[in-house]
Short mmCIF file of C-alpha atoms in Angstrom, two decimals:
data_model
loop_
_atom_site.label_atom_id
_atom_site.label_comp_id
_atom_site.label_asym_id
_atom_site.label_seq_id
_atom_site.Cartn_x
_atom_site.Cartn_y
_atom_site.Cartn_z
CA ALA A 413 211.64 57.27 42.02
CA VAL A 414 215.20 58.62 42.15
CA SER A 415 214.34 61.95 40.53
CA ASN A 416 211.15 62.42 42.58
CA LYS A 417 212.17 64.63 45.51
CA GLU A 418 209.02 63.67 47.44
CA GLN A 419 209.84 59.95 47.25
CA HIS A 420 212.40 58.31 49.55
CA SER A 421 214.41 55.62 47.76
CA ILE A 422 217.58 53.55 48.08
CA SER A 423 219.61 52.75 44.95
CA TYR A 424 221.80 49.64 44.95
CA THR A 425 224.28 49.82 42.05
CA LEU A 426 225.15 46.25 41.09
CA SER A 427 227.13 47.10 37.94
CA ARG A 428 227.45 49.86 35.37
CA VAL A 429 224.32 48.64 33.66
CA GLN A 430 222.22 47.38 36.57
CA THR A 431 220.80 49.27 39.55
CA VAL A 432 218.04 48.16 41.90
CA VAL A 433 215.92 50.99 43.31
CA VAL A 434 213.82 50.34 46.41
CA GLU A 435 211.05 52.86 47.11
CA TYR A 436 210.04 53.81 50.63
CA THR A 437 206.58 55.04 51.65
CA HIS A 438 205.49 57.53 54.32
CA ASP A 439 204.77 56.15 57.80
CA SER A 440 202.58 58.35 60.01
CA ASN A 441 203.38 56.29 63.14
CA THR A 442 207.13 56.99 63.25
CA ASP A 443 209.61 59.86 63.17
CA MET A 444 212.98 59.66 61.43
CA PHE A 445 216.11 61.37 62.76
CA GLN A 446 219.30 61.39 60.71
CA ILE A 447 222.90 61.66 61.89
CA GLY A 448 225.97 62.51 59.81
CA ARG A 449 228.79 64.90 59.01
CA SER A 450 226.78 66.88 56.44
CA THR A 451 225.22 70.21 57.42
CA GLU A 452 222.42 69.81 54.88
CA ASN A 453 218.82 70.03 56.08
CA PRO A 454 218.08 66.27 56.16
CA ILE A 455 220.71 65.80 58.90
CA ASP A 456 219.18 66.41 62.33
CA PHE A 457 222.37 65.83 64.36
CA VAL A 458 225.65 66.96 62.80
CA VAL A 459 228.67 65.10 64.18
CA THR A 460 232.37 65.77 63.64
CA ASP A 461 235.43 63.65 64.28
CA THR A 462 236.34 63.33 67.94
CA VAL A 463 239.80 64.73 68.69
CA THR A 464 241.46 63.35 71.80
CA SER A 465 241.81 65.90 74.58
CA GLY A 466 245.26 67.43 74.38
CA GLN A 467 245.49 67.04 70.61
CA SER A 468 245.08 70.14 68.48
CA LEU A 469 245.29 70.95 64.82
CA THR A 470 247.85 73.49 63.71
CA ASP A 471 246.73 76.35 61.49
CA GLY A 472 245.75 75.12 58.09
CA GLN A 473 245.96 71.46 59.09
CA THR A 474 242.90 69.35 58.33
CA ILE A 475 241.91 65.78 59.05
CA GLN A 476 240.27 63.67 56.36
CA SER A 477 237.04 62.67 58.08
CA THR A 478 236.02 59.02 58.15
CA ILE A 479 232.46 59.87 59.23
CA SER A 480 229.93 59.59 56.42
CA ARG A 481 228.07 62.75 55.43
CA PHE A 482 224.83 60.76 55.79
CA ALA A 483 225.90 58.16 58.35
CA CYS A 484 222.75 56.64 59.80
CA ARG A 485 219.09 57.13 60.57
CA ILE A 486 217.03 56.31 63.65
CA ILE A 487 213.32 55.52 63.38
CA CYS A 488 211.32 56.24 66.56
CA GLN A 489 207.76 55.13 67.29
CA ARG A 490 205.35 57.93 68.12
CA ASN A 491 203.27 55.64 70.33
CA PRO A 492 204.19 53.36 73.28
CA PRO A 493 206.58 51.63 73.75
CA TYR A 494 208.37 54.38 71.73
CA SER A 495 211.01 51.96 70.45
CA ALA A 496 213.91 53.37 68.43
CA ARG A 497 215.63 51.39 65.66
CA ILE A 498 218.85 52.28 63.89
CA TYR A 499 219.71 51.81 60.21
CA ALA A 500 222.96 52.46 58.35
CA ALA A 501 223.05 55.36 55.84
CA GLY A 502 220.82 58.42 55.68
CA PHE A 503 218.74 60.02 52.96
CA ASP A 504 220.28 63.06 51.25
CA SER A 505 218.55 66.32 50.31
CA SER A 506 216.97 64.56 47.32
CA LYS A 507 215.61 61.85 49.69
CA ASN A 508 217.91 59.26 48.13
CA ILE A 509 220.49 56.81 49.44
CA PHE A 510 223.05 55.65 46.87
CA LEU A 511 225.11 52.51 47.47
CA GLY A 512 227.85 52.58 44.86
CA GLU A 513 229.27 49.70 42.89
CA LYS A 514 232.08 49.12 45.42
CA ALA A 515 229.80 49.08 48.49
CA ALA A 516 229.04 45.69 50.04
CA LYS A 517 225.50 44.74 48.99
CA TRP A 518 223.49 41.60 48.34
CA ARG A 519 220.05 40.20 47.55
CA MET A 520 218.43 38.36 50.45
CA CYS A 521 216.52 35.09 50.19
CA ASP A 522 213.19 36.94 50.10
CA GLY A 523 214.39 38.99 47.14
CA GLN A 524 214.94 42.21 49.08
CA MET A 525 218.19 44.13 48.76
CA ASP A 526 220.48 45.05 51.64
CA GLY A 527 223.98 46.48 52.04
CA LEU A 528 226.62 48.07 54.25
CA THR A 529 228.09 51.55 54.16
CA THR A 530 231.79 52.18 53.45
CA ASN A 531 233.07 52.49 57.02
CA GLY A 532 230.05 50.87 58.63
CA VAL A 533 227.76 51.71 61.54
CA LEU A 534 228.64 49.71 64.66
CA VAL A 535 226.39 49.27 67.69
CA MET A 536 227.03 47.82 71.14
CA HIS A 537 224.19 47.15 73.60
CA PRO A 538 225.23 46.90 77.28
CA ARG A 539 224.21 43.86 79.27
CA GLN A 540 221.86 44.45 82.22
CA GLY A 541 220.94 47.93 81.03
CA PHE A 542 222.85 51.11 81.77
CA THR A 543 223.13 50.73 85.54
CA GLN A 544 225.82 50.09 88.15
CA ASP A 545 225.51 46.39 87.25
CA SER A 546 226.07 47.00 83.52
CA ARG A 547 228.51 44.91 81.54
CA PRO A 548 229.80 45.62 78.01
CA GLY A 549 228.03 43.84 75.16
CA VAL A 550 229.39 42.72 71.79
CA TRP A 551 229.99 45.13 68.90
CA ARG A 552 227.81 44.44 65.85
CA GLU A 553 227.40 46.10 62.45
CA ILE A 554 224.02 47.42 61.29
CA SER A 555 223.01 47.19 57.63
CA VAL A 556 221.05 49.67 55.52
CA CYS A 557 217.87 47.66 56.17
CA GLY A 558 218.60 47.33 59.90
CA ASN A 559 219.86 43.76 59.96
CA VAL A 560 222.57 42.82 62.47
CA PHE A 561 225.94 41.32 61.47
CA THR A 562 229.20 40.35 63.14
CA LEU A 563 232.03 42.77 62.39
CA ARG A 564 233.94 42.72 59.14
CA GLU A 565 237.69 42.04 59.25
CA THR A 566 238.24 45.78 58.80
CA ARG A 567 235.72 48.62 58.65
CA SER A 568 235.61 48.85 54.84
CA ALA A 569 236.23 45.20 53.90
CA GLN A 570 234.08 43.84 51.08
CA GLN A 571 233.38 40.57 52.90
CA THR A 572 230.41 40.98 55.25
CA GLY A 573 230.17 39.40 58.68
CA LYS A 574 227.72 36.69 59.69
CA MET A 575 224.06 37.75 59.93
CA MET A 576 222.73 37.45 63.50
CA ASP A 577 219.06 36.51 63.04
CA SER A 578 218.48 36.36 66.81
CA GLU A 579 219.49 40.01 67.33
CA CYS A 580 217.70 43.21 66.30
CA ASN A 581 218.54 46.87 65.64
CA GLU A 582 216.47 48.31 68.49
CA LEU A 583 218.43 50.75 70.65
CA VAL A 584 218.37 50.36 74.43
CA ASP A 585 219.48 52.64 77.24
CA GLY A 586 223.26 52.86 77.08
CA SER A 587 223.66 51.64 73.50
CA LEU A 588 226.84 52.90 71.84
CA ILE A 589 226.77 53.90 68.17
CA ASP A 590 230.14 54.15 66.42
CA LEU A 591 230.35 56.08 63.14
CA CYS A 592 234.11 55.57 62.55
CA GLY A 593 235.39 58.84 63.96
CA ALA A 594 232.79 59.55 66.64
CA THR A 595 231.01 57.32 69.14
CA LEU A 596 227.53 58.29 70.36
CA LEU A 597 225.85 57.22 73.61
CA TRP A 598 222.10 56.55 73.35
CA ARG A 599 220.14 57.32 76.52
CA THR A 600 216.40 56.79 76.98
CA ALA A 601 214.11 59.14 78.90
CA GLU A 602 213.60 56.46 81.55
CA GLY A 603 217.33 55.93 81.87
CA LEU A 604 218.09 59.63 82.17
CA ALA A 605 215.46 59.92 84.93
CA ARG A 606 217.67 57.62 87.04
CA THR A 607 220.89 59.44 86.11
CA PRO A 608 222.44 62.15 88.30
CA THR A 609 221.79 65.66 87.07
CA VAL A 610 224.28 68.50 86.68
CA LYS A 611 222.75 69.89 89.88
CA HIS A 612 223.55 66.64 91.70
CA LEU A 613 227.14 66.68 90.42
CA GLU A 614 227.44 70.24 91.73
CA VAL A 615 226.19 69.04 95.15
CA LEU A 616 228.81 66.27 95.13
CA ARG A 617 231.48 68.84 94.24
CA GLN A 618 230.41 71.13 97.07
CA GLU A 619 230.31 68.21 99.54
CA PHE A 620 233.83 67.23 98.51
CA ASN A 621 235.09 70.78 98.94
CA ALA A 622 233.27 71.12 102.30
CA GLY A 623 235.37 68.22 103.59
CA ARG A 624 238.41 70.48 103.14
CA PRO A 625 240.86 67.82 101.92
CA GLN A 626 244.46 68.94 102.35
CA CYS A 627 247.72 68.60 100.51
CA PRO A 628 249.93 66.40 102.75
CA VAL A 629 253.00 68.38 101.65
CA GLY A 630 251.89 72.01 101.63
CA PHE A 631 248.94 71.54 104.05
CA ASN A 632 246.86 73.84 101.86
CA THR A 633 243.15 73.12 101.35
CA LEU A 634 242.16 71.56 98.03
CA ALA A 635 238.97 72.15 96.06
CA PHE A 636 237.53 71.10 92.72
CA PRO A 637 236.87 74.17 90.55
CA SER A 638 233.31 74.85 89.42
CA LEU A 639 231.98 72.76 86.56
CA ARG A 640 232.00 75.86 84.36
CA ARG A 641 235.76 76.28 84.83
CA LYS A 642 236.47 72.69 83.88
CA ASP A 643 239.57 73.40 81.76
CA VAL A 644 241.30 76.15 83.74
CA LEU A 645 243.88 75.13 86.34
CA ASP A 646 243.04 76.59 89.75
CA GLU A 647 245.49 77.25 92.59
CA LYS A 648 243.44 74.92 94.83
CA GLN A 649 243.23 72.26 92.11
CA PRO A 650 243.74 68.70 93.41
CA TRP A 651 246.58 66.81 91.73
CA ALA A 652 247.20 63.08 92.00
CA TYR A 653 249.99 60.58 91.54
CA LEU A 654 248.23 58.05 89.32
CA ARG A 655 250.45 55.10 90.24
CA CYS A 656 249.30 55.18 93.88
CA GLY A 657 246.32 57.55 93.96
CA HIS A 658 247.65 59.96 96.62
CA VAL A 659 246.06 63.39 96.16
CA HIS A 660 248.08 66.59 96.66
CA GLY A 661 247.96 70.22 95.73
CA TYR A 662 250.37 71.27 93.00
CA HIS A 663 253.93 71.23 94.33
CA CYS A 664 257.42 70.97 92.90
CA TRP A 665 258.58 67.95 94.91
CA GLY A 666 261.10 65.99 92.85
CA GLY A 667 260.15 67.47 89.52
CA ARG A 668 259.57 70.52 87.39
CA ARG A 669 258.15 73.76 88.76
CA ASP A 670 255.96 74.69 85.80
CA PRO A 671 252.33 73.42 86.05
CA GLU A 672 251.93 73.64 82.28
CA VAL A 673 254.89 71.30 81.81
CA GLU A 674 253.64 69.11 84.65
CA ALA A 675 250.32 68.63 82.90
CA GLU A 676 252.15 66.70 80.17
CA CYS A 677 252.16 63.66 82.52
CA GLN A 678 255.83 63.68 83.48
CA GLU A 679 256.93 60.81 85.71
CA ARG A 680 257.06 61.97 89.32
CA GLU A 681 257.78 60.35 92.68
CA CYS A 682 255.01 60.49 95.29
CA PRO A 683 256.31 62.01 98.54
CA MET A 684 253.92 59.79 100.54
CA CYS A 685 254.87 56.34 99.23
CA ARG A 686 257.72 56.91 96.72
CA ALA A 687 255.70 55.34 93.88
CA GLN A 688 256.71 56.78 90.51
CA GLY A 689 254.20 57.61 87.81
CA PRO A 690 252.21 60.36 86.10
CA TYR A 691 251.32 63.39 88.23
CA VAL A 692 248.24 65.12 86.81
CA PRO A 693 245.53 67.62 87.80
CA LEU A 694 242.13 66.10 88.66
CA TRP A 695 238.95 67.21 86.90
CA LEU A 696 235.42 66.32 87.95
CA GLY A 697 233.64 64.58 85.06
CA CYS A 698 230.76 66.93 84.32
CA GLU A 699 228.60 64.99 81.79
CA PRO A 700 225.98 63.24 83.97
CA ALA A 701 224.76 60.94 81.17
CA PHE A 702 228.06 59.00 81.43
CA TYR A 703 227.46 58.06 85.09
CA VAL A 704 226.03 54.60 85.87
CA ASP A 705 225.21 55.66 89.45
CA ALA A 706 225.01 58.77 91.63
CA GLU A 707 227.82 57.94 94.04
CA PRO A 708 230.56 60.40 95.11
CA PRO A 709 233.68 60.98 92.94
CA THR A 710 236.30 58.60 94.37
CA HIS A 711 238.20 57.28 91.33
CA ALA A 712 240.14 58.85 88.46
CA PHE A 713 240.69 57.65 84.91
CA MET A 714 244.33 57.16 83.91
CA PRO A 715 246.15 59.09 82.54
CA CYS A 716 243.76 62.03 81.97
CA GLY A 717 242.66 62.56 85.60
CA HIS A 718 238.89 62.81 85.08
CA VAL A 719 237.16 61.91 88.35
CA CYS A 720 233.80 60.18 88.88
CA SER A 721 232.28 57.31 90.86
CA GLU A 722 233.97 53.93 91.28
CA LYS A 723 231.40 51.95 89.27
CA THR A 724 231.40 54.52 86.45
CA THR A 725 235.17 54.21 86.02
CA ALA A 726 234.90 50.41 86.26
CA TYR A 727 232.23 50.29 83.52
CA TRP A 728 233.96 52.53 81.00
CA SER A 729 237.33 50.89 81.64
CA GLN A 730 235.86 47.60 80.41
CA ILE A 731 234.50 48.99 77.13
CA SER A 732 236.66 48.71 74.03
CA LEU A 733 235.74 51.59 71.73
CA PRO A 734 236.46 51.26 67.99
CA HIS A 735 239.59 53.14 66.99
CA GLY A 736 240.60 53.58 63.35
CA THR A 737 239.65 50.89 60.86
CA HIS A 738 240.31 47.75 62.89
CA ALA A 739 241.61 48.61 66.39
CA PHE A 740 239.79 48.90 69.73
CA HIS A 741 240.81 50.50 73.01
CA ALA A 742 239.25 51.65 76.27
CA ALA A 743 238.98 55.42 76.65
CA CYS A 744 237.81 58.02 79.13
CA PRO A 745 234.23 58.99 78.17
CA PHE A 746 234.81 62.63 79.18
CA CYS A 747 237.81 63.31 76.90
CA ILE A 748 238.18 60.09 74.82
CA HIS A 749 241.83 59.78 75.87
CA PRO A 750 243.01 56.12 75.70
CA LEU A 751 243.25 54.56 79.16
CA SER A 752 246.46 53.16 80.61
CA GLY A 753 247.38 50.83 83.46
CA GLU A 754 245.91 47.44 84.31
CA THR A 755 242.48 48.76 85.29
CA GLY A 756 242.41 52.12 83.48
CA SER A 757 241.57 53.91 86.73
CA VAL A 758 242.89 54.47 90.26
CA ARG A 759 241.25 54.90 93.66
CA LEU A 760 242.04 58.34 95.04
CA ILE A 761 243.50 58.72 98.55
CA PHE A 762 242.66 62.06 100.15
CA GLN A 763 244.31 63.60 103.21
CA SER A 764 241.76 64.85 105.76
CA PRO A 765 242.31 68.11 107.68
CA LEU A 766 244.64 67.65 110.64
CA ASP A 767 242.38 69.73 112.90
#
């Protein structure tokens, strides 16, 4: 079975002299999609480690990836209700999955084998769907056979968590899949039909700019740059004091005169209310799949300055994303920068035109 390249199989190495091989058969009612770091043909979606916005690798510097080359597989039904189920580990180019001697594995009460991958595949299903009423769920680990477990003490610990018989591995709209180095958001076709489109975000941007908000210091008109120019500072770029939320144009009040230095989140004093805190450029979040509603951009994540709707910032600020082997922290979905402050976001206060 292992040497047959037309036969899918999973090998569980129990010791140097004992290996259990489980053969898998073809299923004409489902499609399998595989995710991992490998660029080999069996991987349908190649993922790389997420680098926080602002971080960069110097020439020649490399990061040892914690994402498995064959991280997980998702089995989708071809017929209604088109359910999708996730399983840890993926089949390699020889259609095999090998769980080595050190991998956590066990024989279940029905005699079947199961196991966990080195750094694990974690899944979190939101409560009340992916809507403006969504609430974060609980992170679980998915086994090679699709069973659900509580988290291990650390990602690669030998001791498995408790099996949750009442829960299943079916993905729902808004499910998060963490591969220890990258976190994926699962959206369904029905969910995306209710999500704002890039066109809608562009309309919101144009409506904001049509309101001609002004800088209360320089009295110049502010405008969000086009979604295509999302990383280039514009002379009309809105900037905000994140401690209070007052929006200005770029100015040198009480601080440095270089915008590039300013973008490093230097502490600044707001000329409107004297609150001291980071002073950063604002960027409209341009990935519509992250939005839980289609409301106007009124709030900004701290300290990165990505702007979206109030309920979208509230939702993502509540979610603790896995970080490293045992830590969790909330992060901006647009740039994965860790959030700061009590709420992780701030309501923006715009100055209307005086005329």
